[in-house]
Coordinates of C-alpha atoms and ligand atoms in Angstrom, one line a residue:
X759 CA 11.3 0.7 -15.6
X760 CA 13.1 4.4 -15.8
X761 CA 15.7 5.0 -18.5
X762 CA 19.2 4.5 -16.2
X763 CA 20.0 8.1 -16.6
X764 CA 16.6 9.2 -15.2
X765 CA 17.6 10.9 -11.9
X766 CA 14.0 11.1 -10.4
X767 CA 13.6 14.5 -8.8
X768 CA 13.1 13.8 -4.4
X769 CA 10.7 16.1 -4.4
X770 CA 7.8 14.5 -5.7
X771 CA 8.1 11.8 -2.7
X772 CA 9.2 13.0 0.2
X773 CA 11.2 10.1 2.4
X774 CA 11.7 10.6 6.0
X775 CA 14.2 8.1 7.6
X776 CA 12.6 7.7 11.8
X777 CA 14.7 4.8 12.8
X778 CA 14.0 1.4 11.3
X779 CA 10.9 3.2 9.7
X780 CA 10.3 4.7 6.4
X781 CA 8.0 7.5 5.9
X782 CA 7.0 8.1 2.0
X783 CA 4.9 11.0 1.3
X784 CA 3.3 11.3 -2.4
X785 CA 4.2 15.3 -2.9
X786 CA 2.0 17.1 -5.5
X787 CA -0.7 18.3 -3.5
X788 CA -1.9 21.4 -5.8
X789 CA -2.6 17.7 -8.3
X790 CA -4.1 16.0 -5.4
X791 CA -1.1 13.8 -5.4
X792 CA -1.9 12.4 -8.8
X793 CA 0.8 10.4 -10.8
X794 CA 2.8 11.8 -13.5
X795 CA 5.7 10.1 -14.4
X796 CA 8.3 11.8 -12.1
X797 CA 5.9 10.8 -8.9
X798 CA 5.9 7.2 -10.1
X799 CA 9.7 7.1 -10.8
X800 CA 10.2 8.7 -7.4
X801 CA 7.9 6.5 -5.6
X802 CA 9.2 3.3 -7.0
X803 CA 13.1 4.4 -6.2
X804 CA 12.0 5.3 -2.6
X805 CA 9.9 1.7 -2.1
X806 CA 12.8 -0.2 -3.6
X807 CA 15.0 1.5 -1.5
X808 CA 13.0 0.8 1.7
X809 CA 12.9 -2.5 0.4
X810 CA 16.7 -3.3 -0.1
X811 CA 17.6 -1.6 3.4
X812 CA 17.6 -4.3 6.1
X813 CA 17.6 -1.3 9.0
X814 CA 14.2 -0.3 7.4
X815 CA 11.4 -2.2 9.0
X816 CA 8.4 -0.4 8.0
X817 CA 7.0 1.6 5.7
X818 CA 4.0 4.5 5.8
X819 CA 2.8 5.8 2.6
X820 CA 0.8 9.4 2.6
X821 CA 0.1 12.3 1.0
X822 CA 0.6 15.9 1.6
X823 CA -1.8 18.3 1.2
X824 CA -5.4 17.8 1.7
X825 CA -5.6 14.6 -0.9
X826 CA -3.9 10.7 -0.4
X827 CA -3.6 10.6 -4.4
X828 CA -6.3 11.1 -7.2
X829 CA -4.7 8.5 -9.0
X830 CA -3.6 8.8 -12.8
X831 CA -3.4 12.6 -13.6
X832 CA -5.4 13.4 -16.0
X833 CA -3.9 16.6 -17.4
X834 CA -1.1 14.2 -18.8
X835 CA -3.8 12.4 -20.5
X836 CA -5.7 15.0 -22.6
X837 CA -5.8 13.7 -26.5
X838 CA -6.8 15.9 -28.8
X839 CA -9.6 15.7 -31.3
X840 CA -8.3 13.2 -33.8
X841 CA -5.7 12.7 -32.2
X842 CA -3.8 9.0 -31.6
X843 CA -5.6 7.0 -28.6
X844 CA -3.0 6.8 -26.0
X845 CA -2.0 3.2 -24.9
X846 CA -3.2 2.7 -21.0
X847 CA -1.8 -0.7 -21.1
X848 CA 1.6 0.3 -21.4
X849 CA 1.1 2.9 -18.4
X850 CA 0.2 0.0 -16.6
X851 CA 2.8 -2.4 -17.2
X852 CA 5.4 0.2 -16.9
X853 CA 4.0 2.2 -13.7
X854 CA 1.3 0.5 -11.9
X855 CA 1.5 -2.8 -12.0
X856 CA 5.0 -2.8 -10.6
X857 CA 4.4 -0.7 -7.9
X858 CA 1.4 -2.7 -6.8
X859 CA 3.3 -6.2 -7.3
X860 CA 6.1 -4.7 -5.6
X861 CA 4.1 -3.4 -1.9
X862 CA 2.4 -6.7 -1.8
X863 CA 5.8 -8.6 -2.7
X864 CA 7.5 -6.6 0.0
X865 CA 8.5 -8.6 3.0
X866 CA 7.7 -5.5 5.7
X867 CA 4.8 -4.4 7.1
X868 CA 3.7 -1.2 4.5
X869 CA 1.2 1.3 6.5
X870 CA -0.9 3.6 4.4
X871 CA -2.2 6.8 5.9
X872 CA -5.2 8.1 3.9
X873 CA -4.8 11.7 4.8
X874 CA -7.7 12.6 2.3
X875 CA -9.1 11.9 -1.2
X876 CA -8.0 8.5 -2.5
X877 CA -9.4 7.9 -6.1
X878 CA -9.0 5.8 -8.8
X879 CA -5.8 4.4 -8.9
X880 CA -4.8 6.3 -5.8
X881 CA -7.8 4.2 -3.9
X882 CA -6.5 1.1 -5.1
X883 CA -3.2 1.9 -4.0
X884 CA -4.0 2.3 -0.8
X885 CA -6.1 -0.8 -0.9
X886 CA -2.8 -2.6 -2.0
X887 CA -1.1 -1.4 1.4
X888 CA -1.0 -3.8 4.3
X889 CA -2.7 -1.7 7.3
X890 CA -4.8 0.9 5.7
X891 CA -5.7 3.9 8.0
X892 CA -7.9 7.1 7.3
X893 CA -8.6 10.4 8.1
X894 CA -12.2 10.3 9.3
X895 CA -12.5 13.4 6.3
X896 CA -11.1 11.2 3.8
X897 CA -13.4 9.1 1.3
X898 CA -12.1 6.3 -1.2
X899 CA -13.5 6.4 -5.4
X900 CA -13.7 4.2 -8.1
X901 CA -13.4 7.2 -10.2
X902 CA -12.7 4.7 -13.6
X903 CA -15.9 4.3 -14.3
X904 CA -16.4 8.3 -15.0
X905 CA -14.2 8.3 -17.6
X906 CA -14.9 5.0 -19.2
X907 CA -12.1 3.0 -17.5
X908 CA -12.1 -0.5 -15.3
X909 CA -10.7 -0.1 -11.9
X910 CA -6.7 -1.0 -12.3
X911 CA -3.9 -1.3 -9.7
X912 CA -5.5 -4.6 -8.7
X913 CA -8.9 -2.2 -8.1
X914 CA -10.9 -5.6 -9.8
X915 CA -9.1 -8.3 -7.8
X916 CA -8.9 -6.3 -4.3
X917 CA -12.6 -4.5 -4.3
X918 CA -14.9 -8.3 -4.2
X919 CA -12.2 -9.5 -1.0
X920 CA -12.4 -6.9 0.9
X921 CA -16.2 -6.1 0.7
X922 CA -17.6 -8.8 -1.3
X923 CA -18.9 -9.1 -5.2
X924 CA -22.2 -6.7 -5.0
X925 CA -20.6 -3.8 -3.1
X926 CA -17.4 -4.4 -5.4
X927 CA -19.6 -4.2 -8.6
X928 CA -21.7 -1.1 -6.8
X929 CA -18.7 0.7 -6.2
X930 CA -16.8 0.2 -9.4
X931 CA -19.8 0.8 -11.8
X932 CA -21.1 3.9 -10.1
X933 CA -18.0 5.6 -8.5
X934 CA -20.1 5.7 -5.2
X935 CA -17.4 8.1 -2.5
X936 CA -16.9 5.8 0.4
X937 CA -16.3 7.9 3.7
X938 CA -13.4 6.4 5.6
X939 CA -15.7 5.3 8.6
X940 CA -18.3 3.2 6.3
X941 CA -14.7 1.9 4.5
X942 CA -13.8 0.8 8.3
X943 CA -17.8 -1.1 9.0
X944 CA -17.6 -2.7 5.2
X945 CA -13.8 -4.2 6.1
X946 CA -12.1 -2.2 3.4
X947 CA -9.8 -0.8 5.4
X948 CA -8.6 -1.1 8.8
X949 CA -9.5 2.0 11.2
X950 CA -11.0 5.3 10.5
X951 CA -8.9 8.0 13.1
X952 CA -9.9 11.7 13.7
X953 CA -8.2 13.7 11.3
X954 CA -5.4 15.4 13.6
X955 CA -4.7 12.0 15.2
X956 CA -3.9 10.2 11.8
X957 CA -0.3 10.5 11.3
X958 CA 0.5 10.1 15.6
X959 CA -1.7 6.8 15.1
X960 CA 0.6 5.6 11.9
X961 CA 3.5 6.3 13.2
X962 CA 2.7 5.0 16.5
X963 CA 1.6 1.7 14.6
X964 CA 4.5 1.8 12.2
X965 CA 7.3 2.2 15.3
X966 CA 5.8 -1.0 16.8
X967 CA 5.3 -3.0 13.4
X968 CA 9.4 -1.6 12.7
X969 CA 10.6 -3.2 16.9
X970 CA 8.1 -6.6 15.9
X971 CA 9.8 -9.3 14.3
X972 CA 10.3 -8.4 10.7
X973 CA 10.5 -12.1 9.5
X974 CA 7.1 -13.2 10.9
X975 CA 5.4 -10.8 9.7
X976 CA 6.9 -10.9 6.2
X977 CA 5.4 -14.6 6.1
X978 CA 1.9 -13.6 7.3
X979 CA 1.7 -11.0 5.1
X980 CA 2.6 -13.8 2.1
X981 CA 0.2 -16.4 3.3
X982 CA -2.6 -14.4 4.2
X983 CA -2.5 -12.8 0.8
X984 CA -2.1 -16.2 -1.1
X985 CA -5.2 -17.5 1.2
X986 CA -8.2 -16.8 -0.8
X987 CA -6.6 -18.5 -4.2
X988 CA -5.1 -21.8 -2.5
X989 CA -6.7 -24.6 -1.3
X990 CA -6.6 -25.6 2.4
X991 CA -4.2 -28.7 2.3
X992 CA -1.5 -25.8 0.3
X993 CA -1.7 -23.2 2.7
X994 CA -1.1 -25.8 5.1
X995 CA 1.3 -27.1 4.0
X996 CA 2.7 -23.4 3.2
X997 CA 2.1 -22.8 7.1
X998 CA 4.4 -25.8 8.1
X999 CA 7.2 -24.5 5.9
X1000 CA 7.4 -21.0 7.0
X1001 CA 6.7 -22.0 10.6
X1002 CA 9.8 -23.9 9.7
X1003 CA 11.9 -21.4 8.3
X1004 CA 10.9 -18.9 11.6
X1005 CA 11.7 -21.4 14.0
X1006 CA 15.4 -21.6 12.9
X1007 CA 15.2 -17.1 13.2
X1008 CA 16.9 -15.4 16.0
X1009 CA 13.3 -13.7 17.1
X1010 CA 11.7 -17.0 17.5
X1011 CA 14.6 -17.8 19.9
X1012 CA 14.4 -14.2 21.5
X1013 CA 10.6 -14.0 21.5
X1014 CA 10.8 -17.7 23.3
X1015 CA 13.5 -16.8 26.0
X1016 CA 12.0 -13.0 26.8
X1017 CA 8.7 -14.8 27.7
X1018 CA 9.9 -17.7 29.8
X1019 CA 12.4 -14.8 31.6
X1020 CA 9.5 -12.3 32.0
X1021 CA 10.8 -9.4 29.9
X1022 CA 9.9 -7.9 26.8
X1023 CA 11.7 -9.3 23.5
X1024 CA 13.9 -7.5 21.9
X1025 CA 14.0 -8.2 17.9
X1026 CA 16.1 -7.4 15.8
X1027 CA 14.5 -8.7 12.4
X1028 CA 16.4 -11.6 11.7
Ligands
LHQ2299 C1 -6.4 16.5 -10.8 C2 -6.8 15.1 -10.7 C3 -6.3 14.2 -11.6 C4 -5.1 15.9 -12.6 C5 -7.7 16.2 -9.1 N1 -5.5 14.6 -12.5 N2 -5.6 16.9 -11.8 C6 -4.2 4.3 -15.2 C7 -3.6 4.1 -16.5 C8 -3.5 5.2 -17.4 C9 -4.4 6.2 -17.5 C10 -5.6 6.4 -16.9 O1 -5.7 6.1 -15.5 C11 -5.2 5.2 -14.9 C12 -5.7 5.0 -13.5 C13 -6.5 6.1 -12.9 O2 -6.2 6.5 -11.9 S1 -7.9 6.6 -13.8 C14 -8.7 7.7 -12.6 C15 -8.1 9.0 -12.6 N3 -8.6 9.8 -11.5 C16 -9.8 10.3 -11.5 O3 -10.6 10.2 -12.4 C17 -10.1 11.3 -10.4 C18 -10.3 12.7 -10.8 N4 -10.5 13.6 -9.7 C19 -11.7 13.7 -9.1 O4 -12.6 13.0 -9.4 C20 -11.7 14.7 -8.0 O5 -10.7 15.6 -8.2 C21 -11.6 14.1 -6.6 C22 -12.9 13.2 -6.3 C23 -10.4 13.2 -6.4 C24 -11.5 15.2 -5.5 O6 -12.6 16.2 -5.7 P1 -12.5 17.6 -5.0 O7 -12.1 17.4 -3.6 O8 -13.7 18.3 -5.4 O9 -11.2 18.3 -5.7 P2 -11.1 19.0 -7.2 O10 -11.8 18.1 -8.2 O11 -11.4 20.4 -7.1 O12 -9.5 18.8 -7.4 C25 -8.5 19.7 -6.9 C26 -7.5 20.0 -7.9 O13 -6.8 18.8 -8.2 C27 -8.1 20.5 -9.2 O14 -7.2 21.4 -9.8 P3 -7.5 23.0 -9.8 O15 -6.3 23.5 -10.6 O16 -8.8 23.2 -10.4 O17 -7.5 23.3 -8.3 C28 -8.2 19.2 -10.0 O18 -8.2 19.5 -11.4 C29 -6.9 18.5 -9.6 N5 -7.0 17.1 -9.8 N6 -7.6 15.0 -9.6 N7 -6.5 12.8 -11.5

């Protein structure tokens, strides 16, 4: 994705190391957190990196500032009159398309924590999390629309399973705000919190998800995001074979012995 001598400056993601969870925090708040190129190469090294380190169990994604991320900036994207139409493919198959392949591909739990704004691709990043939490302030839009776009970063896959085809359309076609409660009552995300309780509540959510066991829940996470494109006899038989592969895992044997003695499991993701 970067050029191999691209050294992505930290600061555009912050990454907080609390134990066996990873906090990643999108850092351009005067920009609303929007992606440039540096945020993107930043992001992607800090989510690999969660990803290749076994002690890491979990993963929140936020934003600092009073905006989650307002998706593509823009200010990159101004062509001039006459000037050479820019290709938005290629920012998609180099920048977000990865990153959203590689959060859903990811076999631990990833948290987001929409601290505030979370438009266009920045709302369908979040969408592409696995537990999505909001500030009650915070409010999700299909911004594409507005400037002639579709909704990307899966935006046109995600939108009609979580709330269904004529809210999806309704959304994406009129860039309607959605306040993070009426996100919570149409399913499209998890839980709305009160603003100052948002980050205790993820972290509180990510510290159990990071002690839980970490294979199990890599396998739920697979099947119940293959569910709605499989047929029932194939996620069947998909259930049999990772129900397999877990009962040959240390936690299943843990989880199985702390219950019969009466004590609480201790897992260790393996
Ligand atoms: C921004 C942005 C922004 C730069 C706020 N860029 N500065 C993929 C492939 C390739 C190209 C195209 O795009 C994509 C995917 C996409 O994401 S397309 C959609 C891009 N995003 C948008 O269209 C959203 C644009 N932003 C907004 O509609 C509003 O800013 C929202 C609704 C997010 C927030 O509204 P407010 O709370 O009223 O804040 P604001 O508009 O005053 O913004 C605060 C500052 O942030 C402001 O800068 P300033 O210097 O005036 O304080 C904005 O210019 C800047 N900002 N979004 N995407």
């Amino acid at each position: 994705m970067a050029p191999e001598n691209h050294v992505a400056k930290p600061s555009e993601v912050l990454v907080e190391h609390r134990g066996a969870l990873r906090v990643l925090t999108l850092n351009r708040p005067d920009k609303l957190n929007s992606f440039n190129e540096a945020q993107h190469r930043a992001l992607r090294a800090a989510m690999d990196a969660a990803a290749a380190d076994d002690e890491c169990r979990a993963i929140i994604l936020t934003g600092a500032g009073r905006g989650f991320c307002a998706g593509q900036d823009l200010s990159d994207r101004v062509r001039p009159e006459g000037g050479a139409a820019p290709d938005l493919g290629a920012t998609l198959e180099t920048f977000y398309n990865p990153l959203i392949r590689a959060i859903r591909a990811l076999p631990k739990p990833v948290i987001c924590a929409v601290n505030g704004v979370a438009a266009g691709a920045g709302a369908n990043l979040a969408l592409a999390c696995d537990l999505v939490l909001a500030a009650r302030s915070a409010k999700f839009v299909q911004a594409f629309s507005k400037i002639g776009l579709i909704p990307d970063s899966g935006g046109t896959w995600m939108l009609p399973r979580l709330v269904g085809e004529a809210r999806a359309k309704a959304l994406a076609m009129l860039a309607i705000p959605v306040p993070a409660e009426e996100a919570e009552r149409i399913g499209m995300i998890y839980r709305a919190v009160d603003d100052a309780a948002l980050m205790g509540e993820a972290i509180a959510l990510g510290e159990a998800l990071a002690k839980a066991p970490t294979l199990g829940l890599a396998e739920t996470k697979a099947l119940i995001q293959q569910a709605l494109t499989v047929s029932l006899d194939r996620q069947l038989d998909d259930e049999r074979d990772a129900q397999r592969r877990l009962g040959r895992s240390a936690d299943y044997a843990e989880g199985v012995r702390a219950f019969m003695e009466k004590r609480e499991a201790t897992f260790r993701g393996r």
